[in-house]
Tab-separated table of N, CA and C in Angstrom:
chain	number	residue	atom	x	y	z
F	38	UNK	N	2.717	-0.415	-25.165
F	38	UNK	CA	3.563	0.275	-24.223
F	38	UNK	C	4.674	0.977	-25.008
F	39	UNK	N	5.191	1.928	-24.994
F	39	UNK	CA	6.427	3.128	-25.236
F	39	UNK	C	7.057	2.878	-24.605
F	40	UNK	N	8.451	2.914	-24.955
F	40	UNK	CA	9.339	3.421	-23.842
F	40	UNK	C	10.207	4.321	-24.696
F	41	UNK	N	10.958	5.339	-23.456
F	41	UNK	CA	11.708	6.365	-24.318
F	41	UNK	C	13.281	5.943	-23.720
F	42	UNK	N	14.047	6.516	-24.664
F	42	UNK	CA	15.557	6.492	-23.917
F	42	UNK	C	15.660	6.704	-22.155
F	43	UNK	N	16.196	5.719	-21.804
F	43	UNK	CA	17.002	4.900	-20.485
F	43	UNK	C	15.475	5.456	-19.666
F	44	UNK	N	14.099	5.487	-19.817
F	44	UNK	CA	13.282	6.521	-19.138
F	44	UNK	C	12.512	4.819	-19.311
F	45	UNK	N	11.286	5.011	-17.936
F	45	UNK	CA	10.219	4.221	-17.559
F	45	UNK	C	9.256	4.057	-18.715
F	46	UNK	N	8.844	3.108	-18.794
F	46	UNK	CA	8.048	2.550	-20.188
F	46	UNK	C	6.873	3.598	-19.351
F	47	UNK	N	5.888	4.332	-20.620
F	47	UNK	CA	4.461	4.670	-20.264
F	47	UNK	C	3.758	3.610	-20.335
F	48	UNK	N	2.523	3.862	-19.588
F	48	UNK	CA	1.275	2.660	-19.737
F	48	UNK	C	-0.034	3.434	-20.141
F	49	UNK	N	0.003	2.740	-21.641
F	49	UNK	CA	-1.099	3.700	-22.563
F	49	UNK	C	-2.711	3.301	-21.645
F	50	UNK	N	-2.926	2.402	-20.810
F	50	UNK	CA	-4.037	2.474	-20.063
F	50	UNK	C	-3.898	3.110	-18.885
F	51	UNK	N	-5.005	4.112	-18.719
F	51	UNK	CA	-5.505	5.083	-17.638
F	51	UNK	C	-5.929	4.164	-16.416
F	52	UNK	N	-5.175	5.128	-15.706
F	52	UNK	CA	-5.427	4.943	-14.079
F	52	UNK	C	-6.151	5.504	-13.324
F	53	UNK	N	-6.873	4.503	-12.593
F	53	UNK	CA	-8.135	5.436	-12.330
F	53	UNK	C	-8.287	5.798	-10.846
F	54	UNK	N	-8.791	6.860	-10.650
F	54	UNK	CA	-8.246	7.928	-9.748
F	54	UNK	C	-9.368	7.322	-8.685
F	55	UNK	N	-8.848	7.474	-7.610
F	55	UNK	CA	-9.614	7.167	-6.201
F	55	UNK	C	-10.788	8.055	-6.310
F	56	UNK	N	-12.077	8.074	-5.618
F	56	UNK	CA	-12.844	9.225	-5.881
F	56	UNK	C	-12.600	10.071	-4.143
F	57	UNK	N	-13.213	11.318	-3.898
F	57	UNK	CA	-12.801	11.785	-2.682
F	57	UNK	C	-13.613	11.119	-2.031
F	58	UNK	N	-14.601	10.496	-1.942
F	58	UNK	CA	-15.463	9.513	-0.687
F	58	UNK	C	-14.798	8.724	-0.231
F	59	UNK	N	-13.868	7.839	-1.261
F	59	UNK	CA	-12.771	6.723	-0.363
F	59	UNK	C	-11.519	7.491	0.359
F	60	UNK	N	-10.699	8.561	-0.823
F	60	UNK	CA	-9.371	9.127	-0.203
F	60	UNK	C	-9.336	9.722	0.883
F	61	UNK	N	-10.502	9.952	1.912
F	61	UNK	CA	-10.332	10.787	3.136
F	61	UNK	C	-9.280	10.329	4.330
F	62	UNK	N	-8.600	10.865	4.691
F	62	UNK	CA	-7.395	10.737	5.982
F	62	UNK	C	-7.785	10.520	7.339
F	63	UNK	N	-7.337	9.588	7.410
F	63	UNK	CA	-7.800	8.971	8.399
F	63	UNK	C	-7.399	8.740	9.955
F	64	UNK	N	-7.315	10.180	10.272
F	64	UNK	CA	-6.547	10.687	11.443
F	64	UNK	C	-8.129	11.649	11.889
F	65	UNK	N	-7.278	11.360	13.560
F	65	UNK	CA	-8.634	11.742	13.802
F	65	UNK	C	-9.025	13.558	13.672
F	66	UNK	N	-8.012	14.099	13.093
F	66	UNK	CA	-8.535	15.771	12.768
F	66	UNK	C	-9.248	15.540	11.592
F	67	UNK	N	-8.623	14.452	11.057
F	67	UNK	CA	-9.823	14.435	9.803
F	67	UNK	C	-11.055	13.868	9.592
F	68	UNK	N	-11.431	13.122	10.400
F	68	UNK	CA	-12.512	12.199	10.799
F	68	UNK	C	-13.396	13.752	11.526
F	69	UNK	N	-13.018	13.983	12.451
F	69	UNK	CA	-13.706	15.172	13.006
F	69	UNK	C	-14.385	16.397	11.891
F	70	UNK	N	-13.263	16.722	11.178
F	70	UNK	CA	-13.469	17.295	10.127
F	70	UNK	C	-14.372	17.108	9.728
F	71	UNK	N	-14.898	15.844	8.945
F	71	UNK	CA	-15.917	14.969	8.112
F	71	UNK	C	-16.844	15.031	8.803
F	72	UNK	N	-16.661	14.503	9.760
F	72	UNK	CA	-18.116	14.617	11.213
F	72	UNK	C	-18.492	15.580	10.753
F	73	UNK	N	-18.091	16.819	11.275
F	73	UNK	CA	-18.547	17.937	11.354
F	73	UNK	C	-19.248	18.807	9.659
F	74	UNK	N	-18.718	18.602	8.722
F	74	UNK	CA	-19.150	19.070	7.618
F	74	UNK	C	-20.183	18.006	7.457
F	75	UNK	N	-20.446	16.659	7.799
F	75	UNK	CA	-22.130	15.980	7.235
F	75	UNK	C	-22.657	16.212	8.472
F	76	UNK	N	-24.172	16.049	7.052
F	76	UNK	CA	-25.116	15.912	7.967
F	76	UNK	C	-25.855	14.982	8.883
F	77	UNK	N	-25.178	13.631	8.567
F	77	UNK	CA	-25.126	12.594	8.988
F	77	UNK	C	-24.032	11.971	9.387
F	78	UNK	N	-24.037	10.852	10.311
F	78	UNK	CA	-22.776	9.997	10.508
F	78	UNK	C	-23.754	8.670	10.998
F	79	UNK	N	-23.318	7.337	10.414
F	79	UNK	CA	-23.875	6.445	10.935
F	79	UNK	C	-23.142	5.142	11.020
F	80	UNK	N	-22.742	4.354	11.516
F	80	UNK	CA	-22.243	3.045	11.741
F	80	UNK	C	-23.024	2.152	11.260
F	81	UNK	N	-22.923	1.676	10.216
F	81	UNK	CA	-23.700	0.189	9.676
F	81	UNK	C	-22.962	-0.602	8.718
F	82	UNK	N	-23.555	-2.097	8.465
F	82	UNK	CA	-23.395	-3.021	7.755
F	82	UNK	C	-24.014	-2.346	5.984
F	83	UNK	N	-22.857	-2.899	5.261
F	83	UNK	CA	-23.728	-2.680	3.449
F	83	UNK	C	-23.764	-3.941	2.894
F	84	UNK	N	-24.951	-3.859	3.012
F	84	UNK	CA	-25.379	-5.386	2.202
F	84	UNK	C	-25.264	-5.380	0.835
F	85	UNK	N	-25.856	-4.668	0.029
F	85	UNK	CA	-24.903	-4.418	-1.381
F	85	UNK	C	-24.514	-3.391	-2.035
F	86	UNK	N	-23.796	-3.542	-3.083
F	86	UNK	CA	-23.745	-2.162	-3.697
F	86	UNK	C	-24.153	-2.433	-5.164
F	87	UNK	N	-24.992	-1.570	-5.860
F	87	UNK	CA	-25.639	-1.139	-7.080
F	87	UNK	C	-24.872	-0.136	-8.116
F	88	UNK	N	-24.778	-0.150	-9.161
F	88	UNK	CA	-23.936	0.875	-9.951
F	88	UNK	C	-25.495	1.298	-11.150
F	89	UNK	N	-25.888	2.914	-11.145
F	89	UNK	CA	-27.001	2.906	-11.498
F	89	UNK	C	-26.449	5.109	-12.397
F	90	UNK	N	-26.732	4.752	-13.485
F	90	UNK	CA	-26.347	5.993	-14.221
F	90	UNK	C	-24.831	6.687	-14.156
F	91	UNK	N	-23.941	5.933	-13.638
F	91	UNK	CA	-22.858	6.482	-13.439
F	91	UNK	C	-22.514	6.787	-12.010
F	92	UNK	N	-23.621	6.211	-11.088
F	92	UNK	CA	-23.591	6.522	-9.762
F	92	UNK	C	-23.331	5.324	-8.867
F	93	UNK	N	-22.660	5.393	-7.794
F	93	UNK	CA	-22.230	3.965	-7.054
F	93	UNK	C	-23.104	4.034	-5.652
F	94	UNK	N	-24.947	3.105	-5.376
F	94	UNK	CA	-25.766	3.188	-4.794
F	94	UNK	C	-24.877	2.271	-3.498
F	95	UNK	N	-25.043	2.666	-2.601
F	95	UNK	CA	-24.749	1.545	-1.088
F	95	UNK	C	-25.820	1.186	-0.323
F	96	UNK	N	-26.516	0.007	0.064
F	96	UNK	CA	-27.864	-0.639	0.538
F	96	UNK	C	-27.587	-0.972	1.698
F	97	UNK	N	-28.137	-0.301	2.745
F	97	UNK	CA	-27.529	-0.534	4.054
F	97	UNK	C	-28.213	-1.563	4.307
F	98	UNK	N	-27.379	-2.370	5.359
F	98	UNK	CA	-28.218	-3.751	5.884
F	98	UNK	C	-29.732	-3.462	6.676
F	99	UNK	N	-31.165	-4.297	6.748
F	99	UNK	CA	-31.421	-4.042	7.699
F	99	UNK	C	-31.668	-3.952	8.783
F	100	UNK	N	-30.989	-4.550	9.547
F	100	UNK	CA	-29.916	-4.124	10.912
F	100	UNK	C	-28.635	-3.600	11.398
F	101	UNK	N	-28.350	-3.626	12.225
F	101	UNK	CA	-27.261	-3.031	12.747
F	101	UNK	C	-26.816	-2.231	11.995
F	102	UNK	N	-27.293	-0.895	12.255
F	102	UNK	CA	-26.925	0.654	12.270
F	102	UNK	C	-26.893	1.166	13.763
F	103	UNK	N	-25.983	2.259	14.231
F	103	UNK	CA	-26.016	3.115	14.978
F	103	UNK	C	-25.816	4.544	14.299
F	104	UNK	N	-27.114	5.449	15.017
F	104	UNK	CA	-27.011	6.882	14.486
F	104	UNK	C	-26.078	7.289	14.662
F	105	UNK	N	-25.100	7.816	14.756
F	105	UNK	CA	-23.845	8.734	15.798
F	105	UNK	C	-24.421	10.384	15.805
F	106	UNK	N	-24.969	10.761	14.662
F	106	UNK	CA	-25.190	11.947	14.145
F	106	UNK	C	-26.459	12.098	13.185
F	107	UNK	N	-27.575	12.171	13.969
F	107	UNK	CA	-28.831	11.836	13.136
F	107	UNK	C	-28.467	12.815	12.215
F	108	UNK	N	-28.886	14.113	12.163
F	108	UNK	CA	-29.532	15.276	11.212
F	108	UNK	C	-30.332	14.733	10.781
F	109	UNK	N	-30.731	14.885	9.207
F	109	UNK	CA	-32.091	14.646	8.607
F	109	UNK	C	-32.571	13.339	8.954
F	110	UNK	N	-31.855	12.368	9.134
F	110	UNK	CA	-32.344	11.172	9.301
F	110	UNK	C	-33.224	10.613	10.768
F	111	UNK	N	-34.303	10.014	10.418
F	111	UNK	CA	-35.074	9.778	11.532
F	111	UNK	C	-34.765	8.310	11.660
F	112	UNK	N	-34.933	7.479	12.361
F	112	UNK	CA	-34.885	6.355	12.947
F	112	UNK	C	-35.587	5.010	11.828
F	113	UNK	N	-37.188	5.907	11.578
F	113	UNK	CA	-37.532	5.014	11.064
F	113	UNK	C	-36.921	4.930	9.363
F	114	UNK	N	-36.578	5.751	9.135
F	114	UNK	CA	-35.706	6.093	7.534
F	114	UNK	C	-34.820	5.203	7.480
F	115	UNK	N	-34.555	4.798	8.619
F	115	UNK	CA	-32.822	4.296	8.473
F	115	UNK	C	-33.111	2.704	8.172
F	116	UNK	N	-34.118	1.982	8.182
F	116	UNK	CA	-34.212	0.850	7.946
F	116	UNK	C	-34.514	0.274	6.309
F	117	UNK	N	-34.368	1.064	5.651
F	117	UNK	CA	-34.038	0.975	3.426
F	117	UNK	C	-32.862	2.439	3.184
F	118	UNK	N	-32.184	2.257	4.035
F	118	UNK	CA	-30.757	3.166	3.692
F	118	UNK	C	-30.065	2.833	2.330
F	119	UNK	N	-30.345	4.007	1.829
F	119	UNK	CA	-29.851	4.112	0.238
F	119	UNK	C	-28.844	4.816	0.338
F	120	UNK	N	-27.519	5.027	0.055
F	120	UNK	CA	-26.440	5.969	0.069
F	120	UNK	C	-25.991	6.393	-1.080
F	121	UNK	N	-26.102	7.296	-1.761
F	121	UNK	CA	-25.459	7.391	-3.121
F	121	UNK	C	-23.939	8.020	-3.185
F	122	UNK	N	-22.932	7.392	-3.835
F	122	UNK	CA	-21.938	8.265	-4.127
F	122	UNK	C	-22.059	8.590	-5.945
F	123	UNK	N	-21.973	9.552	-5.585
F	123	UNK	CA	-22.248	10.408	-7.053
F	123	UNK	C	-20.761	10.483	-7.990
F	124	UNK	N	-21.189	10.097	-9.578
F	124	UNK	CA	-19.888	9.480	-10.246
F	124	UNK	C	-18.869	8.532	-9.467
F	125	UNK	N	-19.487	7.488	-8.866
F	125	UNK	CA	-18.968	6.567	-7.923
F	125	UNK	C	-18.521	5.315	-8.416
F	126	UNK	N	-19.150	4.595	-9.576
F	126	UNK	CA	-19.325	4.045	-10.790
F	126	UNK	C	-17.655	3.359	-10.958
F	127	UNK	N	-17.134	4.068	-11.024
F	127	UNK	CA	-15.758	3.705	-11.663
F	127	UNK	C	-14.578	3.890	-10.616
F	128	UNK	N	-14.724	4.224	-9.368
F	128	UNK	CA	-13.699	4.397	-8.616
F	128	UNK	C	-13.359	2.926	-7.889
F	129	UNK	N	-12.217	2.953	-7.734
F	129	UNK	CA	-11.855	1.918	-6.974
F	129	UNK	C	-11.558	1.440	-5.296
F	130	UNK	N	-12.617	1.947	-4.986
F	130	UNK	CA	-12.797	2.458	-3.344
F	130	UNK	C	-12.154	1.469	-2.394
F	131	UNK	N	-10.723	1.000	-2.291
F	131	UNK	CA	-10.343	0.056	-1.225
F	131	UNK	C	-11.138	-0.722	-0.614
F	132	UNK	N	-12.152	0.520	0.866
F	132	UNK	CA	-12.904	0.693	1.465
F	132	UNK	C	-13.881	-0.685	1.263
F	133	UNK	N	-14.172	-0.280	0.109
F	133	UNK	CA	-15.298	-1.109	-0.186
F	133	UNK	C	-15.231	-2.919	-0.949
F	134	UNK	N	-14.094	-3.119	-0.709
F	134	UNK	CA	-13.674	-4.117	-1.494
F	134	UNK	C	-14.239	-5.403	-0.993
F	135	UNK	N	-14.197	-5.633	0.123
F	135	UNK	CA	-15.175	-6.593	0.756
F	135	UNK	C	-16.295	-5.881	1.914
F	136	UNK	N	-17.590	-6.157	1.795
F	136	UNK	CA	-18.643	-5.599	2.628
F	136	UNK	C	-18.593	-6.431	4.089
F	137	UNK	N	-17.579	-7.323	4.822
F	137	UNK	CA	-17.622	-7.921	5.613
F	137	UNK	C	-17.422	-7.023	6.460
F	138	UNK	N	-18.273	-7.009	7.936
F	138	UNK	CA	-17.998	-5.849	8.923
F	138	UNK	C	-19.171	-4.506	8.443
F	139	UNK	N	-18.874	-3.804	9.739
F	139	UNK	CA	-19.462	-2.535	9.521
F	139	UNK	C	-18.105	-1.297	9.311
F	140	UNK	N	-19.269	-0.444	8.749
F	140	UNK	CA	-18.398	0.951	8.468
F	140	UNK	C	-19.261	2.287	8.987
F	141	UNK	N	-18.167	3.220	9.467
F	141	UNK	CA	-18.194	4.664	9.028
F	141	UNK	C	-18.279	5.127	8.035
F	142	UNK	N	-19.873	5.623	8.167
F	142	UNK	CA	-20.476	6.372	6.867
F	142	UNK	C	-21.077	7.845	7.067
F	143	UNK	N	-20.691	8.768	6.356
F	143	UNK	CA	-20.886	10.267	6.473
F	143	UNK	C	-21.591	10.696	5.440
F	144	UNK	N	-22.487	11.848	5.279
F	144	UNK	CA	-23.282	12.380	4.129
F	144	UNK	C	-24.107	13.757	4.527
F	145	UNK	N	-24.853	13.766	3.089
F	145	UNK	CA	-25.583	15.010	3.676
F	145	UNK	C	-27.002	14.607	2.785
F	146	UNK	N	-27.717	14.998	2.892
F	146	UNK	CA	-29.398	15.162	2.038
F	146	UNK	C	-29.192	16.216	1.084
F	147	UNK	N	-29.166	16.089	0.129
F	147	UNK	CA	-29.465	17.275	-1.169
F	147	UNK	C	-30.484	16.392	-1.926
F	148	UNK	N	-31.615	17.209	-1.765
F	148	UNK	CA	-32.739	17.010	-2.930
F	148	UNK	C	-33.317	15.725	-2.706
F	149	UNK	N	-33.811	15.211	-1.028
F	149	UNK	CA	-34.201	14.290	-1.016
F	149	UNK	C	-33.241	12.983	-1.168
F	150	UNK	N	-31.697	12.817	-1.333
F	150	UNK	CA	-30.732	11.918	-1.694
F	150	UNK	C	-30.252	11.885	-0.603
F	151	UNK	N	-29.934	11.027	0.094
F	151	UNK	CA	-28.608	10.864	0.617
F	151	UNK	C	-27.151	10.945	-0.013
F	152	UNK	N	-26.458	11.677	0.041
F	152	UNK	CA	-25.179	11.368	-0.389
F	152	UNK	C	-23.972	11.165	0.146
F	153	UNK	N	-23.494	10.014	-0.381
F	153	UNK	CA	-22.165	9.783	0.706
F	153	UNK	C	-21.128	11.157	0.572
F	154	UNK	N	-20.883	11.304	1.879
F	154	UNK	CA	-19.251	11.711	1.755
F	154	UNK	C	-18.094	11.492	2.004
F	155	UNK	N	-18.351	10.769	2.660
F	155	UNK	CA	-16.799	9.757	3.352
F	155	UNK	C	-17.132	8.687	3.950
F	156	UNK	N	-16.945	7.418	3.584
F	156	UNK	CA	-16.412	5.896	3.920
F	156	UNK	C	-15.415	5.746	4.482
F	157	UNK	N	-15.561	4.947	5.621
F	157	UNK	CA	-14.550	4.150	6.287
F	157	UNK	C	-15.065	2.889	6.891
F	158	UNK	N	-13.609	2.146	6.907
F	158	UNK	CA	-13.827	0.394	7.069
F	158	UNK	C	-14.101	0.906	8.696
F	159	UNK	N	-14.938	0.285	9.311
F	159	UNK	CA	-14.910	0.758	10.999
F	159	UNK	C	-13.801	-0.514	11.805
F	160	UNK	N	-12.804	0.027	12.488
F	160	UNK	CA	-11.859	-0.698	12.709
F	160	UNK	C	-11.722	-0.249	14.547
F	161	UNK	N	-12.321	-1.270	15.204
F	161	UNK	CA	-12.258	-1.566	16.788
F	161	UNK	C	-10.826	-1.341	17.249
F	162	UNK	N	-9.644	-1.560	16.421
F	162	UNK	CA	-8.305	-1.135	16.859
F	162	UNK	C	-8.139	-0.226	16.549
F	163	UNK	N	-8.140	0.821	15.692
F	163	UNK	CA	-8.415	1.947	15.107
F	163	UNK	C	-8.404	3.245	16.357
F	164	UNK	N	-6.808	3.379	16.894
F	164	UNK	CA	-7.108	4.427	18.071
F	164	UNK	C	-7.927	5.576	17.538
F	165	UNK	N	-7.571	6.439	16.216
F	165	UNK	CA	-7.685	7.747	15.456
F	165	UNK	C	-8.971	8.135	15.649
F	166	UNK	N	-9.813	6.655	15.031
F	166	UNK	CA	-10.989	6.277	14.954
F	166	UNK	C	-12.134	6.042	16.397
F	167	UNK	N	-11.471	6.001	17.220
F	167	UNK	CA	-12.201	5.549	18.573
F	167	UNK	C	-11.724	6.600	19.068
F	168	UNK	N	-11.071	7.399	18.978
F	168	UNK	CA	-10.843	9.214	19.879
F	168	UNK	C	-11.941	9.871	19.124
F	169	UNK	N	-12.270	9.846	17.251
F	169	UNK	CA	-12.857	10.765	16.852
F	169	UNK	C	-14.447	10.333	17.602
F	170	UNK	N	-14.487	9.073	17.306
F	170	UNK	CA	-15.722	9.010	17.051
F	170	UNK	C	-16.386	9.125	19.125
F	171	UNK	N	-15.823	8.705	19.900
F	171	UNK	CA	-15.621	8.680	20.992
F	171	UNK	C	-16.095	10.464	21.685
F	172	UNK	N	-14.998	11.267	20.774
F	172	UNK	CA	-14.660	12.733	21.404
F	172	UNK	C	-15.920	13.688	20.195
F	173	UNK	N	-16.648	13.321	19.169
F	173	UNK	CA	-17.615	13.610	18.276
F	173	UNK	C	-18.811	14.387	19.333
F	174	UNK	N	-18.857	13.460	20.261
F	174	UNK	CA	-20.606	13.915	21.001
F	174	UNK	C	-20.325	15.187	22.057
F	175	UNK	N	-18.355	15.716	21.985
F	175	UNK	CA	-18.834	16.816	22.957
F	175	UNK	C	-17.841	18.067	22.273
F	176	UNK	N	-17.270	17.419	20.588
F	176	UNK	CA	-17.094	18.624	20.369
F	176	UNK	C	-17.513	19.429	19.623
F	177	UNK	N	-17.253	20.750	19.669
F	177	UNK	CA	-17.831	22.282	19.279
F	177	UNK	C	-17.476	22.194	17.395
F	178	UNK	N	-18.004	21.741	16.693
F	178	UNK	CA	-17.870	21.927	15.522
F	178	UNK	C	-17.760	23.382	15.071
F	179	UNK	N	-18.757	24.038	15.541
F	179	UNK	CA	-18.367	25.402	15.112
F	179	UNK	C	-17.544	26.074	15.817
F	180	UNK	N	-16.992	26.314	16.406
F	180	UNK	CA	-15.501	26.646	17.270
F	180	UNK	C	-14.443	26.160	16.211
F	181	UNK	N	-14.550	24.957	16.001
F	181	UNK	CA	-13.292	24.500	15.267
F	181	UNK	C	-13.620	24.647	14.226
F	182	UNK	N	-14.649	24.891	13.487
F	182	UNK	CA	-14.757	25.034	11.780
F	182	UNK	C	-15.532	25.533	11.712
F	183	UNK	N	-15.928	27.361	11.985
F	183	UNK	CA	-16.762	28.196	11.626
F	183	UNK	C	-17.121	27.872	10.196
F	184	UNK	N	-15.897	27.644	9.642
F	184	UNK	CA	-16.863	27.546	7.838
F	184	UNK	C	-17.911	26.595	7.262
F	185	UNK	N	-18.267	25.592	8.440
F	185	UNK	CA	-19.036	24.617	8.145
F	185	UNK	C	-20.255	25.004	8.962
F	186	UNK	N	-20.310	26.084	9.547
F	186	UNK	CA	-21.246	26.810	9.960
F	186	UNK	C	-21.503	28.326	10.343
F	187	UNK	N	-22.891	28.876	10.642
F	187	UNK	CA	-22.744	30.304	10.553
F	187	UNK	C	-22.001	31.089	12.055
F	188	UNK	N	-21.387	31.972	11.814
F	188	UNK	CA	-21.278	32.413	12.813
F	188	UNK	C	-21.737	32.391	14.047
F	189	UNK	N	-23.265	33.106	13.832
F	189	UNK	CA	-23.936	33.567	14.744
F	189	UNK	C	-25.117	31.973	15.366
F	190	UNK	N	-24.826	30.790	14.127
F	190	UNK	CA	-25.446	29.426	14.458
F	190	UNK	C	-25.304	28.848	15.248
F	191	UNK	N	-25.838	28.653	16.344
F	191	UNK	CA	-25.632	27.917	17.867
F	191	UNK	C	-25.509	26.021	17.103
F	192	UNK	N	-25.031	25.351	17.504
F	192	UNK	CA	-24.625	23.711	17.209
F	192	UNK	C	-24.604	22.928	17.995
């Protein structure tokens, strides 16, 4: 450790940065947000997690999932749910610190993968959380975020 005149000692070990799958805000414009940019949204239990090339794998339980937001995902897919967060490996995801309970999980399919994009602990008191996910099935994603879709793309 350093320290400089009357100034805070440095700490020669690196701090390691949240990755954006855990840091998402957790209000419900931002939950909506997230909704709306994956292609998925699903409510389930993670039975474990795997660390595999630098990548942090999530093994969904197999039970208790709810779709909220199929897209690519079919029903029968959902029972060996693989989630990948990509360079996931080393982050220190709160979120994920104990797998007790279910969570809010968001993603999209690139190249045959699932990939996570946003985690959340799913929390029954959680007003933010029970407006988004509640007010999800009747709103206009593209109205509110043309950029997550085409113009002329009906949703």
């Amino acid at each position: 450790m350093e320290c400089r005149e009357g100034k805070i000692p440095i700490l020669e070990a690196e701090m390691t940065r949240i990755c954006a799958q855990c840091e998402m805000e957790h209000s419900a414009d931002g939950l909506m947000e997230q909704m709306c940019s994956s292609d998925f949204v699903v409510k389930m239990r993670i039975k474990e997690i795997k660390i595999d090339n630098g990548d942090r794998k999530l093994i969904g339980a197999q039970k208790k999932k709810k779709l909220l937001k199929a897209g690519p995902l079919k029903r029968k897919g959902t029972k060996k749910l693989v989630l990948h967060m990509k360079n996931g490996a080393g982050c220190p995801c709160p979120q994920l610190d104990s797998l007790t309970g279910s969570f809010l999980v968001m993603g999209r399919k690139v190249e045959g993968q699932l990939l996570l994009t946003a985690v959340y602990r799913w929390d029954k008191k959680n007003k933010e959380m029970k407006f988004a996910v509640k007010f999800m099935f009747s709103y206009p994603c593209s109205l509110y975020y043309p950029f997550f879709y085409g113009a002329a793309e009906p949703h």
